[in-house]
């Protein structure tokens, strides 16, 4: 990855916006919309990928189509200061965790969990709570998405094959 600052102009912003709306949009379609040739769009996309502005292209999938019908956010409270590296190791071991981040406030981390059903979610929660440095968790179940087209309403990767059978 290039370490020097990269110019990012209004055309780059329009290209990124178009790709975020639909990553399958062709360079020719983007170029026609913003007044560039498809070759110029491709050069800019290549540069944006090389410099790390664009990190990948994904498909958004309805979680229920993959068997994930239950969703929750879990606040994690640790004993003492749990380093983010250690928290990251733990969450990688749970395929049901769709996203995880350290946060400000009382909790040390916030986990976005997807599961088949409430029983499966409870099993995931118990596995998370078995970690020796986790003092407590507080869960909030998602009832519905008010912005159904937001990235949080979908997943960018399918559930691992073994996630449905984890007990």
Protein backbone atom coordinates (compact mmCIF):
# COMPACT_ATOMS: atom_id res chain seq x y z
CA UNK A 1 0.00 0.00 0.00
CA UNK A 2 1.20 3.48 -0.84
CA UNK A 3 2.18 5.61 2.17
CA UNK A 4 2.10 9.04 0.52
CA UNK A 5 -1.12 11.04 0.59
CA UNK A 6 -3.32 10.52 -2.42
CA UNK A 7 -5.37 13.27 -4.01
CA UNK A 8 -9.08 12.56 -3.62
CA UNK A 9 -11.21 14.86 -5.74
CA UNK A 10 -14.90 15.25 -6.51
CA UNK A 11 -14.74 12.73 -9.39
CA UNK A 12 -13.19 10.15 -7.04
CA UNK A 13 -15.98 10.86 -4.55
CA UNK A 14 -18.63 10.31 -7.27
CA UNK A 15 -16.97 7.04 -8.33
CA UNK A 16 -16.83 5.77 -4.74
CA UNK A 17 -20.45 6.81 -4.17
CA UNK A 18 -21.56 4.94 -7.31
CA UNK A 19 -19.66 1.80 -6.30
CA UNK A 20 -21.02 1.93 -2.74
CA UNK A 21 -24.57 2.10 -4.14
CA UNK A 22 -23.92 -0.81 -6.51
CA UNK A 23 -20.49 -2.41 -6.76
CA UNK A 24 -21.55 -4.10 -9.99
CA UNK A 25 -21.97 -0.80 -11.83
CA UNK A 26 -19.73 -0.88 -14.90
CA UNK A 27 -16.96 1.61 -15.44
CA UNK A 28 -18.79 2.72 -18.60
CA UNK A 29 -21.99 3.43 -16.62
CA UNK A 30 -20.09 5.36 -13.97
CA UNK A 31 -18.15 7.26 -16.62
CA UNK A 32 -21.32 8.24 -18.47
CA UNK A 33 -22.83 9.53 -15.23
CA UNK A 34 -19.84 11.65 -14.22
CA UNK A 35 -18.37 12.65 -17.58
CA UNK A 36 -15.34 10.36 -17.86
CA UNK A 37 -14.38 7.53 -20.18
CA UNK A 38 -14.60 4.00 -18.83
CA UNK A 39 -10.79 3.79 -19.09
CA UNK A 40 -10.39 6.91 -16.92
CA UNK A 41 -12.82 5.48 -14.36
CA UNK A 42 -10.89 2.19 -14.29
CA UNK A 43 -7.58 4.05 -13.76
CA UNK A 44 -9.11 5.97 -10.85
CA UNK A 45 -10.64 2.82 -9.32
CA UNK A 46 -7.29 1.03 -9.62
CA UNK A 47 -5.58 3.97 -7.87
CA UNK A 48 -8.26 4.05 -5.16
CA UNK A 49 -7.76 0.31 -4.57
CA UNK A 50 -3.96 0.62 -4.57
CA UNK A 51 -4.03 3.41 -1.99
CA UNK A 52 -6.52 1.61 0.26
CA UNK A 53 -9.46 3.96 -0.24
CA UNK A 54 -11.44 1.09 -1.79
CA UNK A 55 -10.77 -2.04 0.24
CA UNK A 56 -13.00 -4.51 -1.60
CA UNK A 57 -16.28 -5.25 -3.32
CA UNK A 58 -19.02 -7.25 -1.62
CA UNK A 59 -22.56 -8.50 -1.97
CA UNK A 60 -25.16 -7.69 0.65
CA UNK A 61 -27.31 -10.69 1.51
CA UNK A 62 -30.53 -10.82 3.50
CA UNK A 63 -29.49 -12.59 6.75
CA UNK A 64 -32.69 -14.67 6.97
CA UNK A 65 -31.85 -16.22 3.58
CA UNK A 66 -28.74 -17.64 5.24
CA UNK A 67 -30.64 -18.91 8.27
CA UNK A 68 -29.81 -15.98 10.57
CA UNK A 69 -33.24 -15.00 11.94
CA UNK A 70 -32.19 -13.60 15.32
CA UNK A 71 -30.02 -10.57 15.84
CA UNK A 72 -28.72 -8.76 18.90
CA UNK A 73 -26.17 -6.28 20.13
CA UNK A 74 -24.17 -7.36 23.15
CA UNK A 75 -22.30 -5.01 25.46
CA UNK A 76 -19.25 -6.74 26.91
CA UNK A 77 -17.78 -5.71 30.29
CA UNK A 78 -14.32 -7.03 31.14
CA UNK A 79 -12.39 -7.57 34.35
CA UNK A 80 -9.66 -4.96 34.44
CA UNK A 81 -8.39 -3.59 31.17
CA UNK A 82 -8.87 -6.08 28.37
CA UNK A 83 -6.57 -5.18 25.49
CA UNK A 84 -8.34 -4.82 22.12
CA UNK A 85 -6.01 -7.49 20.66
CA UNK A 86 -7.29 -10.03 23.18
CA UNK A 87 -10.91 -9.07 22.52
CA UNK A 88 -10.29 -9.44 18.78
CA UNK A 89 -8.91 -12.98 19.31
CA UNK A 90 -12.04 -13.93 21.23
CA UNK A 91 -14.56 -12.58 18.75
CA UNK A 92 -12.82 -14.26 15.81
CA UNK A 93 -13.63 -17.60 17.48
CA UNK A 94 -17.38 -16.96 17.22
CA UNK A 95 -18.65 -17.07 13.62
CA UNK A 96 -21.98 -15.63 14.75
CA UNK A 97 -20.36 -12.29 15.59
CA UNK A 98 -20.96 -10.12 12.50
CA UNK A 99 -19.12 -7.07 13.87
CA UNK A 100 -17.23 -6.13 17.00
CA UNK A 101 -15.74 -2.91 18.24
CA UNK A 102 -14.28 -1.35 21.36
CA UNK A 103 -16.41 1.53 22.63
CA UNK A 104 -16.46 4.43 25.04
CA UNK A 105 -18.77 4.43 28.05
CA UNK A 106 -19.30 1.70 30.59
CA UNK A 107 -18.88 -1.27 28.26
CA UNK A 108 -15.51 -2.34 26.90
CA UNK A 109 -16.84 -3.70 23.61
CA UNK A 110 -19.99 -3.97 21.53
CA UNK A 111 -20.75 -7.10 19.54
CA UNK A 112 -23.26 -7.49 16.71
CA UNK A 113 -24.45 -11.09 16.89
CA UNK A 114 -26.57 -13.06 14.38
CA UNK A 115 -28.01 -16.46 15.18
CA UNK A 116 -30.53 -18.97 13.85
CA UNK A 117 -32.97 -18.39 16.69
CA UNK A 118 -33.12 -17.32 20.32
CA UNK A 119 -31.86 -20.69 21.54
CA UNK A 120 -28.81 -20.44 19.28
CA UNK A 121 -28.23 -16.84 20.42
CA UNK A 122 -28.30 -18.03 24.05
CA UNK A 123 -25.67 -20.67 23.23
CA UNK A 124 -23.46 -18.03 21.60
CA UNK A 125 -23.87 -15.74 24.59
CA UNK A 126 -22.89 -18.54 26.97
CA UNK A 127 -19.77 -19.28 24.91
CA UNK A 128 -18.80 -15.60 25.01
CA UNK A 129 -19.39 -15.47 28.78
CA UNK A 130 -17.05 -18.43 29.33
CA UNK A 131 -14.05 -16.26 28.50
CA UNK A 132 -12.23 -15.78 31.81
CA UNK A 133 -11.83 -12.00 31.54
CA UNK A 134 -15.48 -11.25 30.71
CA UNK A 135 -17.27 -9.97 33.79
CA UNK A 136 -20.77 -9.49 32.35
CA UNK A 137 -22.76 -8.88 29.19
CA UNK A 138 -25.89 -6.90 28.44
CA UNK A 139 -27.88 -7.88 25.35
CA UNK A 140 -30.38 -5.97 23.25
CA UNK A 141 -32.39 -7.97 20.71
CA UNK A 142 -33.14 -6.37 17.34
CA UNK A 143 -36.86 -6.38 16.52
CA UNK A 144 -36.75 -4.71 13.11
CA UNK A 145 -34.52 -2.52 10.95
CA UNK A 146 -35.86 0.99 10.49
CA UNK A 147 -33.43 1.50 7.59
CA UNK A 148 -33.76 -1.84 5.75
CA UNK A 149 -31.30 -0.85 3.02
CA UNK A 150 -28.50 -0.01 5.47
CA UNK A 151 -25.42 -2.25 5.60
CA UNK A 152 -26.38 -3.28 9.14
CA UNK A 153 -29.59 -4.83 7.82
CA UNK A 154 -27.62 -7.25 5.62
CA UNK A 155 -24.43 -9.25 5.82
CA UNK A 156 -21.50 -9.01 3.51
CA UNK A 157 -20.43 -12.60 3.88
CA UNK A 158 -22.29 -15.89 4.22
CA UNK A 159 -22.53 -17.75 7.49
CA UNK A 160 -19.71 -20.28 7.89
CA UNK A 161 -20.77 -23.85 7.12
CA UNK A 162 -20.23 -24.95 10.71
CA UNK A 163 -21.91 -21.92 12.37
CA UNK A 164 -25.37 -23.44 12.14
CA UNK A 165 -24.20 -26.59 13.93
CA UNK A 166 -22.22 -24.96 16.76
CA UNK A 167 -23.53 -26.04 20.15
